[in-house]
């Protein structure tokens, strides 16, 4: 409801501003158009180097007023909407963060680029010497702040790689130098209604054929920088998104694979002869190809839908932080590129409204950058809420796990780092651990309490994602066939009072023993009655289950 109220308020302000500008512009146009009709001649427009008639002059002034009011309204609406967030940032620990510093810079660095064009458009000047010098430099400053935001963002995504830092610092400096050089040589000229507007050439002669349109190349430099930063950041984010794909695919190790390979291998001397191809069948190959055309057309028609479905499935498996970074990058790129391309085309065709859209560049970039910084700030520093249905949340839970209240105080950035480290640990443990086969050590008796704990492990939804039991092997005599001690199955039991057993009891090379193991329940009960500080650390349900299977119980 609050957002709707602010939206209606800004819409009303926009309508009032348009009506006021319409009345002011109509008065100025009427006074000057009377002179034009009396003298019966057209007017040379310095913004396009074209001769405009009365109708074109009125249309150009009206559109320029609308765009200026829209720019001011857009900035004021965004400023009021994000004012509560800005007040929360004025804290000592918050002001040290680079996101907050860049947010404040782009927020207040855009104000000069809004005030100067509005003042020069709605004020009345008699000659071009009264126009402010180098007015367009303020737009170059806004572009430099946008470049700093995206350079910092890309460097953070690449984890401060040295070559990325050097590349982006050089590119940002080059873009800023080119923009300042282009807009520095642009000048303003007085139009028929007394407003100062950017002119095409660097001198005051609007008919000079050697005039350079610096604003057109300014849009081109912006597009080049946006493309480079988007490619760098998107490549690394997609790499992060595909880090844990192998964990979703179950891997089965088949012991009889080598036997099947040997069985399917045939001797070349015993191979069957090649079948004789019938001529009639060969002639009908063209007919078969024609019959396959409908199925081929069907597969071609379904290809875009399959690709879209694949992309949606891939997007649903992303972590919240990676999904937010990718979405913000593409959203800014599409909006900014569309704006720059449209203005570049208008400058190329020498439209009468081309210079009017330069006023809209600064507030539009400010709104996009502010929203991007705020959403990414929330994604990085917000607390974890397990109840939210965010893409990739369940996949992260399967890898990292949940720990109740302690997990709720963890930020998304820390959770993502833990997610990456857990992936590496699980992959390393799965490569190093080798478990013996089931039934290798014979059948033994087991206590009912241990069996109930093993049954609980089967019902655990996250049991398959815990760290596997690490089996110790030693270099003792492999012929030692002493029975397996149950203390290896449940370390909390007080079997350390018994005689020591060899350390190679779980070694697969040991000769299995068929003698059953008897468990003293009194000793077990006395051990469970011990205090928590004296008892040994408990094994998880999955570790108990795997230990039981390794022992062949």
Tab-separated table of C-alpha atoms in Angstrom, residues 32-512:
chain	number	residue	atom	x	y	z
A	32	UNK	CA	8.711	33.828	-30.859
A	33	UNK	CA	6.498	32.247	-33.509
A	34	UNK	CA	4.887	35.641	-34.127
A	35	UNK	CA	8.283	36.977	-35.073
A	36	UNK	CA	8.892	34.035	-37.333
A	37	UNK	CA	5.568	34.455	-39.116
A	38	UNK	CA	6.095	38.168	-39.512
A	39	UNK	CA	9.500	37.696	-41.030
A	40	UNK	CA	8.253	34.702	-43.070
A	41	UNK	CA	11.350	32.532	-42.727
A	42	UNK	CA	12.463	29.357	-40.978
A	43	UNK	CA	14.856	28.971	-38.077
A	44	UNK	CA	18.247	27.218	-38.062
A	45	UNK	CA	18.339	24.699	-35.223
A	46	UNK	CA	21.835	24.425	-33.639
A	47	UNK	CA	21.108	20.982	-32.150
A	48	UNK	CA	20.656	19.319	-35.551
A	49	UNK	CA	22.030	21.838	-38.102
A	50	UNK	CA	18.655	21.759	-39.818
A	51	UNK	CA	16.115	24.406	-40.762
A	52	UNK	CA	12.936	23.921	-38.732
A	53	UNK	CA	9.528	25.417	-39.365
A	54	UNK	CA	7.078	26.612	-36.738
A	55	UNK	CA	5.434	23.240	-36.127
A	56	UNK	CA	8.749	21.415	-35.715
A	57	UNK	CA	10.015	24.062	-33.296
A	58	UNK	CA	6.919	23.733	-31.110
A	59	UNK	CA	7.154	19.945	-31.137
A	60	UNK	CA	10.856	20.016	-30.223
A	61	UNK	CA	10.243	22.359	-27.290
A	62	UNK	CA	7.278	20.345	-26.032
A	63	UNK	CA	9.181	17.036	-26.089
A	64	UNK	CA	12.203	18.598	-24.358
A	65	UNK	CA	9.969	19.897	-21.552
A	66	UNK	CA	8.280	16.514	-21.122
A	67	UNK	CA	11.591	14.644	-20.927
A	68	UNK	CA	13.035	17.099	-18.402
A	69	UNK	CA	9.986	16.818	-16.148
A	70	UNK	CA	10.091	13.034	-16.459
A	71	UNK	CA	13.775	13.006	-15.477
A	72	UNK	CA	13.186	15.108	-12.370
A	73	UNK	CA	10.137	13.070	-11.401
A	74	UNK	CA	11.968	9.776	-11.807
A	75	UNK	CA	14.834	10.909	-9.614
A	76	UNK	CA	12.559	12.386	-6.923
A	77	UNK	CA	10.402	9.265	-6.827
A	78	UNK	CA	13.447	7.015	-6.438
A	79	UNK	CA	14.952	9.336	-3.837
A	80	UNK	CA	11.831	9.321	-1.648
A	81	UNK	CA	11.367	5.577	-2.065
A	82	UNK	CA	14.901	4.751	-0.917
A	83	UNK	CA	15.174	7.475	1.746
A	84	UNK	CA	14.421	5.077	4.668
A	85	UNK	CA	17.177	2.757	3.453
A	86	UNK	CA	19.595	5.674	3.251
A	87	UNK	CA	18.839	6.711	6.836
A	88	UNK	CA	19.641	3.182	8.024
A	89	UNK	CA	23.030	3.379	6.296
A	90	UNK	CA	24.279	6.265	8.429
A	91	UNK	CA	25.990	4.000	10.931
A	92	UNK	CA	29.660	3.608	11.642
A	93	UNK	CA	29.923	-0.022	10.555
A	94	UNK	CA	27.727	0.554	7.494
A	95	UNK	CA	29.575	3.579	6.115
A	96	UNK	CA	32.752	1.542	5.745
A	97	UNK	CA	31.227	-0.848	3.236
A	98	UNK	CA	31.980	-0.152	-0.428
A	99	UNK	CA	28.344	-0.753	-1.400
A	100	UNK	CA	27.188	2.093	0.843
A	101	UNK	CA	29.906	4.467	-0.386
A	102	UNK	CA	29.057	3.825	-4.035
A	103	UNK	CA	25.344	4.142	-3.281
A	104	UNK	CA	25.792	7.610	-1.788
A	105	UNK	CA	28.110	8.721	-4.600
A	106	UNK	CA	25.726	7.764	-7.404
A	107	UNK	CA	22.789	9.149	-5.426
A	108	UNK	CA	24.136	12.663	-4.951
A	109	UNK	CA	26.520	12.792	-7.903
A	110	UNK	CA	23.527	12.770	-10.239
A	111	UNK	CA	22.036	16.019	-8.888
A	112	UNK	CA	24.270	18.412	-10.905
A	113	UNK	CA	23.445	16.498	-14.089
A	114	UNK	CA	19.743	17.160	-13.398
A	115	UNK	CA	19.814	20.784	-12.252
A	116	UNK	CA	21.961	22.274	-15.021
A	117	UNK	CA	19.962	20.948	-18.028
A	118	UNK	CA	16.680	21.959	-16.377
A	119	UNK	CA	17.932	25.460	-15.630
A	120	UNK	CA	19.337	26.018	-19.122
A	121	UNK	CA	16.132	24.742	-20.750
A	122	UNK	CA	13.640	26.782	-18.739
A	123	UNK	CA	15.694	29.962	-18.422
A	124	UNK	CA	15.846	32.731	-21.030
A	125	UNK	CA	19.207	33.661	-22.583
A	126	UNK	CA	19.951	36.315	-25.180
A	127	UNK	CA	23.187	34.889	-26.657
A	128	UNK	CA	25.365	31.794	-26.380
A	129	UNK	CA	27.976	33.498	-24.198
A	130	UNK	CA	25.534	33.436	-21.288
A	131	UNK	CA	25.182	29.641	-21.448
A	132	UNK	CA	27.173	27.652	-18.838
A	133	UNK	CA	30.452	26.335	-20.188
A	134	UNK	CA	31.047	22.592	-20.418
A	135	UNK	CA	27.611	21.666	-19.150
A	136	UNK	CA	27.805	18.092	-20.473
A	137	UNK	CA	30.797	17.275	-18.224
A	138	UNK	CA	28.290	16.496	-15.459
A	139	UNK	CA	26.940	13.620	-17.566
A	140	UNK	CA	30.477	12.242	-17.950
A	141	UNK	CA	30.837	12.261	-14.148
A	142	UNK	CA	27.682	10.155	-13.816
A	143	UNK	CA	29.039	7.692	-16.351
A	144	UNK	CA	32.297	7.482	-14.383
A	145	UNK	CA	30.383	6.633	-11.184
A	146	UNK	CA	28.443	3.927	-13.030
A	147	UNK	CA	31.740	2.519	-14.334
A	148	UNK	CA	33.159	2.466	-10.791
A	149	UNK	CA	30.133	0.537	-9.518
A	150	UNK	CA	30.352	-2.129	-12.193
A	151	UNK	CA	34.138	-2.358	-11.947
A	152	UNK	CA	33.931	-2.965	-8.196
A	153	UNK	CA	31.148	-5.495	-8.741
A	154	UNK	CA	33.090	-7.444	-11.368
A	155	UNK	CA	36.284	-7.428	-9.285
A	156	UNK	CA	34.361	-8.780	-6.283
A	157	UNK	CA	32.819	-11.557	-8.388
A	158	UNK	CA	36.271	-12.554	-9.675
A	159	UNK	CA	37.628	-12.545	-6.089
A	160	UNK	CA	40.098	-9.737	-6.763
A	161	UNK	CA	42.047	-11.353	-9.551
A	162	UNK	CA	44.991	-9.151	-10.434
A	163	UNK	CA	44.473	-9.193	-14.190
A	164	UNK	CA	40.786	-8.308	-13.750
A	165	UNK	CA	41.688	-5.351	-11.523
A	166	UNK	CA	44.269	-4.070	-14.013
A	167	UNK	CA	41.904	-4.493	-16.969
A	168	UNK	CA	38.948	-2.731	-15.362
A	169	UNK	CA	41.020	0.121	-13.920
A	170	UNK	CA	42.511	0.758	-17.338
A	171	UNK	CA	39.127	0.451	-19.073
A	172	UNK	CA	37.377	2.756	-16.580
A	173	UNK	CA	40.081	5.398	-16.923
A	174	UNK	CA	39.975	5.165	-20.716
A	175	UNK	CA	36.178	5.441	-20.854
A	176	UNK	CA	36.181	8.439	-18.525
A	177	UNK	CA	38.917	10.164	-20.533
A	178	UNK	CA	37.115	9.594	-23.816
A	179	UNK	CA	33.783	10.805	-22.398
A	180	UNK	CA	35.313	13.944	-20.921
A	181	UNK	CA	37.171	14.613	-24.175
A	182	UNK	CA	34.024	14.219	-26.240
A	183	UNK	CA	31.718	16.240	-24.015
A	184	UNK	CA	34.363	18.867	-23.254
A	185	UNK	CA	34.463	19.949	-26.884
A	186	UNK	CA	30.669	20.135	-27.106
A	187	UNK	CA	29.115	23.564	-26.710
A	188	UNK	CA	25.674	25.053	-26.115
A	189	UNK	CA	23.790	27.424	-28.380
A	190	UNK	CA	20.691	29.553	-27.865
A	191	UNK	CA	17.522	28.341	-29.569
A	192	UNK	CA	14.626	30.442	-30.861
A	193	UNK	CA	12.860	30.445	-27.450
A	194	UNK	CA	15.936	31.587	-25.474
A	195	UNK	CA	16.978	28.161	-24.110
A	196	UNK	CA	20.533	26.816	-24.172
A	197	UNK	CA	20.758	23.442	-25.906
A	198	UNK	CA	23.754	21.247	-26.884
A	199	UNK	CA	24.906	22.056	-30.410
A	200	UNK	CA	26.315	19.695	-33.009
A	201	UNK	CA	29.711	21.331	-33.600
A	202	UNK	CA	32.319	22.912	-31.336
A	203	UNK	CA	31.882	26.436	-32.698
A	204	UNK	CA	28.844	28.666	-32.800
A	205	UNK	CA	28.311	28.264	-36.533
A	206	UNK	CA	25.459	25.796	-36.904
A	207	UNK	CA	25.939	25.578	-40.693
A	208	UNK	CA	29.549	24.365	-40.443
A	209	UNK	CA	29.844	21.033	-42.311
A	210	UNK	CA	32.834	19.973	-40.212
A	211	UNK	CA	30.840	19.869	-36.978
A	212	UNK	CA	31.307	16.778	-34.771
A	213	UNK	CA	28.396	15.214	-32.908
A	214	UNK	CA	30.174	14.270	-29.665
A	215	UNK	CA	27.035	12.991	-27.910
A	216	UNK	CA	26.648	10.144	-30.405
A	217	UNK	CA	30.075	8.689	-29.610
A	218	UNK	CA	29.416	9.129	-25.901
A	219	UNK	CA	26.591	6.581	-26.129
A	220	UNK	CA	28.880	4.193	-28.017
A	221	UNK	CA	31.559	4.248	-25.306
A	222	UNK	CA	28.918	3.484	-22.679
A	223	UNK	CA	27.749	0.428	-24.608
A	224	UNK	CA	31.310	-0.888	-24.975
A	225	UNK	CA	31.998	-0.685	-21.251
A	226	UNK	CA	28.668	-2.282	-20.300
A	227	UNK	CA	29.293	-5.193	-22.659
A	228	UNK	CA	32.791	-5.907	-21.315
A	229	UNK	CA	31.726	-5.879	-17.664
A	230	UNK	CA	28.639	-8.011	-18.325
A	231	UNK	CA	30.631	-10.683	-20.169
A	232	UNK	CA	33.253	-10.892	-17.412
A	233	UNK	CA	30.789	-11.044	-14.526
A	234	UNK	CA	28.339	-13.421	-16.241
A	235	UNK	CA	31.079	-15.878	-17.168
A	236	UNK	CA	32.257	-16.156	-13.570
A	237	UNK	CA	28.744	-16.321	-12.128
A	238	UNK	CA	27.764	-19.145	-14.485
A	239	UNK	CA	30.952	-20.930	-13.444
A	240	UNK	CA	29.887	-20.601	-9.794
A	241	UNK	CA	26.391	-21.807	-10.644
A	242	UNK	CA	27.699	-25.021	-12.236
A	243	UNK	CA	30.044	-25.946	-9.374
A	244	UNK	CA	27.728	-28.417	-7.648
A	245	UNK	CA	26.059	-30.096	-10.625
A	246	UNK	CA	27.880	-33.418	-10.133
A	247	UNK	CA	26.336	-33.914	-6.691
A	248	UNK	CA	22.883	-34.176	-8.228
A	249	UNK	CA	23.895	-37.151	-10.407
A	250	UNK	CA	24.206	-40.473	-8.522
A	251	UNK	CA	27.361	-42.424	-9.285
A	252	UNK	CA	27.321	-46.240	-9.134
A	253	UNK	CA	30.465	-48.363	-9.051
A	254	UNK	CA	29.777	-51.701	-10.694
A	255	UNK	CA	32.099	-54.540	-9.668
A	256	UNK	CA	31.185	-56.689	-12.664
A	257	UNK	CA	31.768	-54.040	-15.317
A	258	UNK	CA	35.087	-55.535	-16.404
A	259	UNK	CA	33.512	-58.978	-16.765
A	260	UNK	CA	30.752	-57.639	-18.994
A	261	UNK	CA	33.275	-55.805	-21.143
A	262	UNK	CA	35.217	-59.023	-21.631
A	263	UNK	CA	32.038	-60.933	-22.408
A	264	UNK	CA	30.863	-58.464	-25.042
A	265	UNK	CA	34.273	-58.326	-26.716
A	266	UNK	CA	34.272	-60.556	-29.781
A	267	UNK	CA	37.097	-61.932	-31.825
A	268	UNK	CA	37.484	-60.163	-35.208
A	269	UNK	CA	37.867	-63.552	-36.894
A	270	UNK	CA	34.453	-64.665	-35.609
A	271	UNK	CA	32.551	-61.546	-36.578
A	272	UNK	CA	29.447	-61.994	-38.674
A	273	UNK	CA	29.639	-61.135	-42.366
A	274	UNK	CA	28.137	-57.882	-43.522
A	275	UNK	CA	24.484	-58.190	-44.563
A	276	UNK	CA	23.670	-58.016	-48.226
A	277	UNK	CA	21.867	-54.775	-49.047
A	278	UNK	CA	18.856	-55.193	-51.266
A	279	UNK	CA	18.646	-52.847	-54.247
A	280	UNK	CA	14.964	-52.198	-53.659
A	281	UNK	CA	15.683	-51.126	-50.105
A	282	UNK	CA	18.454	-48.862	-51.324
A	283	UNK	CA	16.137	-47.252	-53.846
A	284	UNK	CA	13.542	-46.551	-51.157
A	285	UNK	CA	15.987	-44.560	-49.006
A	286	UNK	CA	14.646	-41.322	-50.512
A	287	UNK	CA	11.123	-42.352	-49.536
A	288	UNK	CA	12.240	-43.045	-45.980
A	289	UNK	CA	13.904	-39.660	-45.825
A	290	UNK	CA	10.661	-38.002	-46.916
A	291	UNK	CA	8.787	-39.877	-44.206
A	292	UNK	CA	11.209	-38.570	-41.579
A	293	UNK	CA	10.582	-34.935	-42.515
A	294	UNK	CA	7.468	-34.500	-40.278
A	295	UNK	CA	9.325	-35.850	-37.245
A	296	UNK	CA	12.287	-33.605	-38.029
A	297	UNK	CA	10.038	-30.570	-38.331
A	298	UNK	CA	8.409	-31.490	-35.040
A	299	UNK	CA	11.774	-31.720	-33.300
A	300	UNK	CA	12.834	-28.373	-34.771
A	301	UNK	CA	9.594	-26.757	-33.598
A	302	UNK	CA	10.037	-28.171	-30.091
A	303	UNK	CA	13.696	-27.190	-29.855
A	304	UNK	CA	13.069	-23.660	-28.446
A	305	UNK	CA	10.648	-25.010	-25.841
A	306	UNK	CA	13.142	-27.658	-24.720
A	307	UNK	CA	15.871	-25.048	-24.407
A	308	UNK	CA	13.599	-22.738	-22.426
A	309	UNK	CA	12.672	-25.598	-20.108
A	310	UNK	CA	16.348	-26.430	-19.629
A	311	UNK	CA	17.152	-22.824	-18.761
A	312	UNK	CA	14.272	-22.677	-16.269
A	313	UNK	CA	15.440	-25.869	-14.568
A	314	UNK	CA	18.974	-24.500	-14.420
A	315	UNK	CA	17.717	-21.218	-12.974
A	316	UNK	CA	15.696	-22.991	-10.259
A	317	UNK	CA	18.850	-24.733	-9.011
A	318	UNK	CA	20.850	-21.516	-8.476
A	319	UNK	CA	21.728	-20.222	-5.044
A	320	UNK	CA	19.984	-16.967	-4.018
A	321	UNK	CA	23.130	-14.837	-4.182
A	322	UNK	CA	24.222	-16.082	-7.611
A	323	UNK	CA	20.685	-15.760	-8.992
A	324	UNK	CA	20.422	-12.173	-7.758
A	325	UNK	CA	23.786	-11.173	-9.244
A	326	UNK	CA	22.954	-12.686	-12.635
A	327	UNK	CA	19.474	-11.125	-12.735
A	328	UNK	CA	20.738	-7.653	-11.805
A	329	UNK	CA	23.506	-7.755	-14.393
A	330	UNK	CA	21.246	-8.719	-17.282
A	331	UNK	CA	18.480	-6.321	-16.217
A	332	UNK	CA	20.830	-3.344	-16.184
A	333	UNK	CA	22.446	-4.395	-19.461
A	334	UNK	CA	19.153	-4.724	-21.334
A	335	UNK	CA	17.723	-1.389	-20.111
A	336	UNK	CA	20.949	0.607	-20.510
A	337	UNK	CA	21.776	-0.913	-23.894
A	338	UNK	CA	18.267	-0.265	-25.224
A	339	UNK	CA	18.491	3.375	-24.115
A	340	UNK	CA	21.968	3.859	-25.618
A	341	UNK	CA	21.075	2.163	-28.905
A	342	UNK	CA	17.922	4.250	-29.366
A	343	UNK	CA	19.794	7.482	-28.680
A	344	UNK	CA	22.670	6.471	-30.944
A	345	UNK	CA	20.206	5.857	-33.785
A	346	UNK	CA	18.468	9.191	-33.141
A	347	UNK	CA	21.819	10.973	-33.268
A	348	UNK	CA	22.760	9.115	-36.434
A	349	UNK	CA	19.572	10.067	-38.295
A	350	UNK	CA	19.855	13.635	-36.942
A	351	UNK	CA	16.462	13.681	-35.238
A	352	UNK	CA	15.120	16.922	-33.809
A	353	UNK	CA	14.611	15.192	-30.404
A	354	UNK	CA	18.047	13.568	-30.140
A	355	UNK	CA	19.569	16.095	-27.708
A	356	UNK	CA	16.494	16.069	-25.491
A	357	UNK	CA	17.099	12.492	-24.299
A	358	UNK	CA	20.557	13.330	-22.928
A	359	UNK	CA	18.836	14.764	-19.844
A	360	UNK	CA	17.239	11.377	-19.126
A	361	UNK	CA	20.563	9.481	-19.083
A	362	UNK	CA	21.684	10.522	-15.586
A	363	UNK	CA	18.488	9.743	-13.587
A	364	UNK	CA	17.962	6.471	-15.428
A	365	UNK	CA	21.476	5.230	-14.632
A	366	UNK	CA	21.073	6.428	-11.046
A	367	UNK	CA	17.840	4.478	-10.536
A	368	UNK	CA	19.275	1.293	-12.054
A	369	UNK	CA	22.480	1.427	-10.010
A	370	UNK	CA	20.711	2.264	-6.737
A	371	UNK	CA	18.298	-0.653	-7.047
A	372	UNK	CA	21.100	-3.003	-8.030
A	373	UNK	CA	23.221	-2.014	-5.019
A	374	UNK	CA	20.325	-2.307	-2.557
A	375	UNK	CA	19.140	-5.710	-3.765
A	376	UNK	CA	22.661	-7.137	-3.794
A	377	UNK	CA	23.315	-5.637	-0.366
A	378	UNK	CA	20.266	-7.486	0.958
A	379	UNK	CA	21.324	-10.717	-0.736
A	380	UNK	CA	24.839	-10.578	0.738
A	381	UNK	CA	24.161	-9.399	4.296
A	382	UNK	CA	20.632	-10.625	4.984
A	383	UNK	CA	20.046	-13.434	7.476
A	384	UNK	CA	19.123	-16.909	6.329
A	385	UNK	CA	15.474	-17.902	6.511
A	386	UNK	CA	14.864	-21.582	5.863
A	387	UNK	CA	11.130	-21.028	5.347
A	388	UNK	CA	11.599	-18.880	2.234
A	389	UNK	CA	11.166	-20.724	-1.049
A	390	UNK	CA	14.133	-19.262	-2.924
A	391	UNK	CA	15.696	-21.012	-5.960
A	392	UNK	CA	18.622	-23.177	-4.954
A	393	UNK	CA	17.785	-23.072	-1.228
A	394	UNK	CA	17.078	-26.775	-0.893
A	395	UNK	CA	20.154	-27.686	-2.888
A	396	UNK	CA	22.322	-25.659	-0.507
A	397	UNK	CA	20.619	-27.318	2.464
A	398	UNK	CA	21.429	-30.747	1.091
A	399	UNK	CA	25.105	-29.860	0.854
A	400	UNK	CA	25.596	-27.719	3.953
A	401	UNK	CA	22.737	-28.863	6.158
A	402	UNK	CA	20.756	-26.878	8.708
A	403	UNK	CA	21.520	-26.251	12.373
A	404	UNK	CA	18.470	-24.446	13.677
A	405	UNK	CA	18.905	-21.013	15.233
A	406	UNK	CA	22.626	-20.831	14.519
A	407	UNK	CA	21.895	-21.001	10.780
A	408	UNK	CA	19.383	-18.152	10.974
A	409	UNK	CA	22.112	-15.708	12.045
A	410	UNK	CA	24.372	-16.552	9.101
A	411	UNK	CA	24.538	-14.176	6.160
A	412	UNK	CA	24.130	-15.325	2.584
A	413	UNK	CA	27.765	-14.513	1.806
A	414	UNK	CA	29.048	-16.746	4.620
A	415	UNK	CA	26.569	-19.431	3.642
A	416	UNK	CA	27.760	-19.365	0.038
A	417	UNK	CA	31.397	-19.702	1.111
A	418	UNK	CA	30.501	-22.630	3.357
A	419	UNK	CA	28.574	-24.153	0.475
A	420	UNK	CA	31.664	-24.029	-1.761
A	421	UNK	CA	33.921	-25.496	0.920
A	422	UNK	CA	31.463	-28.326	1.636
A	423	UNK	CA	31.401	-29.209	-2.061
A	424	UNK	CA	35.168	-29.555	-2.078
A	425	UNK	CA	35.176	-31.624	1.123
A	426	UNK	CA	32.514	-34.021	-0.121
A	427	UNK	CA	34.213	-34.481	-3.454
A	428	UNK	CA	37.562	-35.134	-1.755
A	429	UNK	CA	36.080	-37.573	0.756
A	430	UNK	CA	34.197	-39.473	-1.954
A	431	UNK	CA	37.429	-39.892	-3.926
A	432	UNK	CA	39.551	-41.031	-0.961
A	433	UNK	CA	37.192	-43.333	0.927
A	434	UNK	CA	36.703	-46.947	-0.204
A	435	UNK	CA	34.172	-49.119	1.580
A	436	UNK	CA	34.298	-52.967	1.722
A	437	UNK	CA	31.501	-54.992	0.237
A	438	UNK	CA	28.479	-56.081	2.177
A	439	UNK	CA	28.645	-59.561	3.631
A	440	UNK	CA	32.432	-59.872	3.481
A	441	UNK	CA	32.864	-60.549	7.195
A	442	UNK	CA	29.974	-62.959	7.647
A	443	UNK	CA	26.814	-62.623	9.766
A	444	UNK	CA	27.021	-61.468	13.367
A	445	UNK	CA	24.595	-60.625	16.160
A	446	UNK	CA	23.918	-57.018	17.035
A	447	UNK	CA	22.236	-55.260	19.866
A	448	UNK	CA	18.621	-54.154	19.344
A	449	UNK	CA	19.383	-50.553	20.299
A	450	UNK	CA	22.009	-50.299	17.572
A	451	UNK	CA	19.596	-51.777	15.045
A	452	UNK	CA	16.943	-49.190	15.935
A	453	UNK	CA	19.461	-46.411	15.427
A	454	UNK	CA	20.292	-47.832	12.004
A	455	UNK	CA	16.572	-47.873	11.133
A	456	UNK	CA	16.339	-44.211	12.097
A	457	UNK	CA	19.223	-43.429	9.787
A	458	UNK	CA	17.259	-44.810	6.821
A	459	UNK	CA	14.433	-42.390	7.566
A	460	UNK	CA	16.676	-39.341	7.775
A	461	UNK	CA	16.224	-37.154	4.664
A	462	UNK	CA	19.786	-35.839	4.825
A	463	UNK	CA	21.589	-39.024	5.737
A	464	UNK	CA	23.077	-39.526	2.276
A	465	UNK	CA	24.809	-36.175	2.344
A	466	UNK	CA	26.850	-36.572	5.540
A	467	UNK	CA	30.588	-37.158	5.584
A	468	UNK	CA	31.337	-40.894	5.072
A	469	UNK	CA	33.042	-42.927	7.748
A	470	UNK	CA	36.817	-42.863	7.398
A	471	UNK	CA	38.336	-46.343	7.701
A	472	UNK	CA	41.787	-46.674	9.190
A	473	UNK	CA	44.144	-49.285	7.825
A	474	UNK	CA	47.487	-50.300	9.193
A	475	UNK	CA	50.415	-52.382	8.049
A	476	UNK	CA	49.881	-55.246	10.517
A	477	UNK	CA	49.767	-58.876	9.564
A	478	UNK	CA	46.820	-59.386	7.170
A	479	UNK	CA	46.461	-63.022	8.254
A	480	UNK	CA	45.256	-62.006	11.695
A	481	UNK	CA	41.670	-63.256	11.866
A	482	UNK	CA	40.678	-62.044	15.279
A	483	UNK	CA	36.945	-61.240	15.497
A	484	UNK	CA	35.771	-57.711	15.003
A	485	UNK	CA	35.322	-55.763	18.194
A	486	UNK	CA	32.010	-53.912	18.516
A	487	UNK	CA	33.797	-50.860	19.860
A	488	UNK	CA	34.516	-49.947	16.245
A	489	UNK	CA	30.796	-49.991	15.567
A	490	UNK	CA	29.826	-47.747	18.457
A	491	UNK	CA	32.745	-45.891	20.119
A	492	UNK	CA	30.607	-44.697	23.030
A	493	UNK	CA	30.394	-48.242	24.385
A	494	UNK	CA	32.853	-49.087	27.164
A	495	UNK	CA	34.758	-51.826	25.383
A	496	UNK	CA	38.073	-50.115	26.036
A	497	UNK	CA	38.226	-52.132	29.273
A	498	UNK	CA	38.569	-55.313	27.254
A	499	UNK	CA	41.731	-56.664	25.759
A	500	UNK	CA	43.221	-54.570	22.941
A	501	UNK	CA	42.529	-55.738	19.434
A	502	UNK	CA	44.639	-55.316	16.313
A	503	UNK	CA	44.053	-52.114	14.352
A	504	UNK	CA	43.490	-53.976	11.078
A	505	UNK	CA	40.139	-55.430	12.088
A	506	UNK	CA	38.320	-53.580	9.302
A	507	UNK	CA	41.000	-54.272	6.712
A	508	UNK	CA	39.477	-56.086	3.708
A	509	UNK	CA	42.594	-58.209	3.407
A	510	UNK	CA	41.964	-59.798	6.794
A	511	UNK	CA	40.562	-63.328	6.835
A	512	UNK	CA	36.923	-63.182	7.991
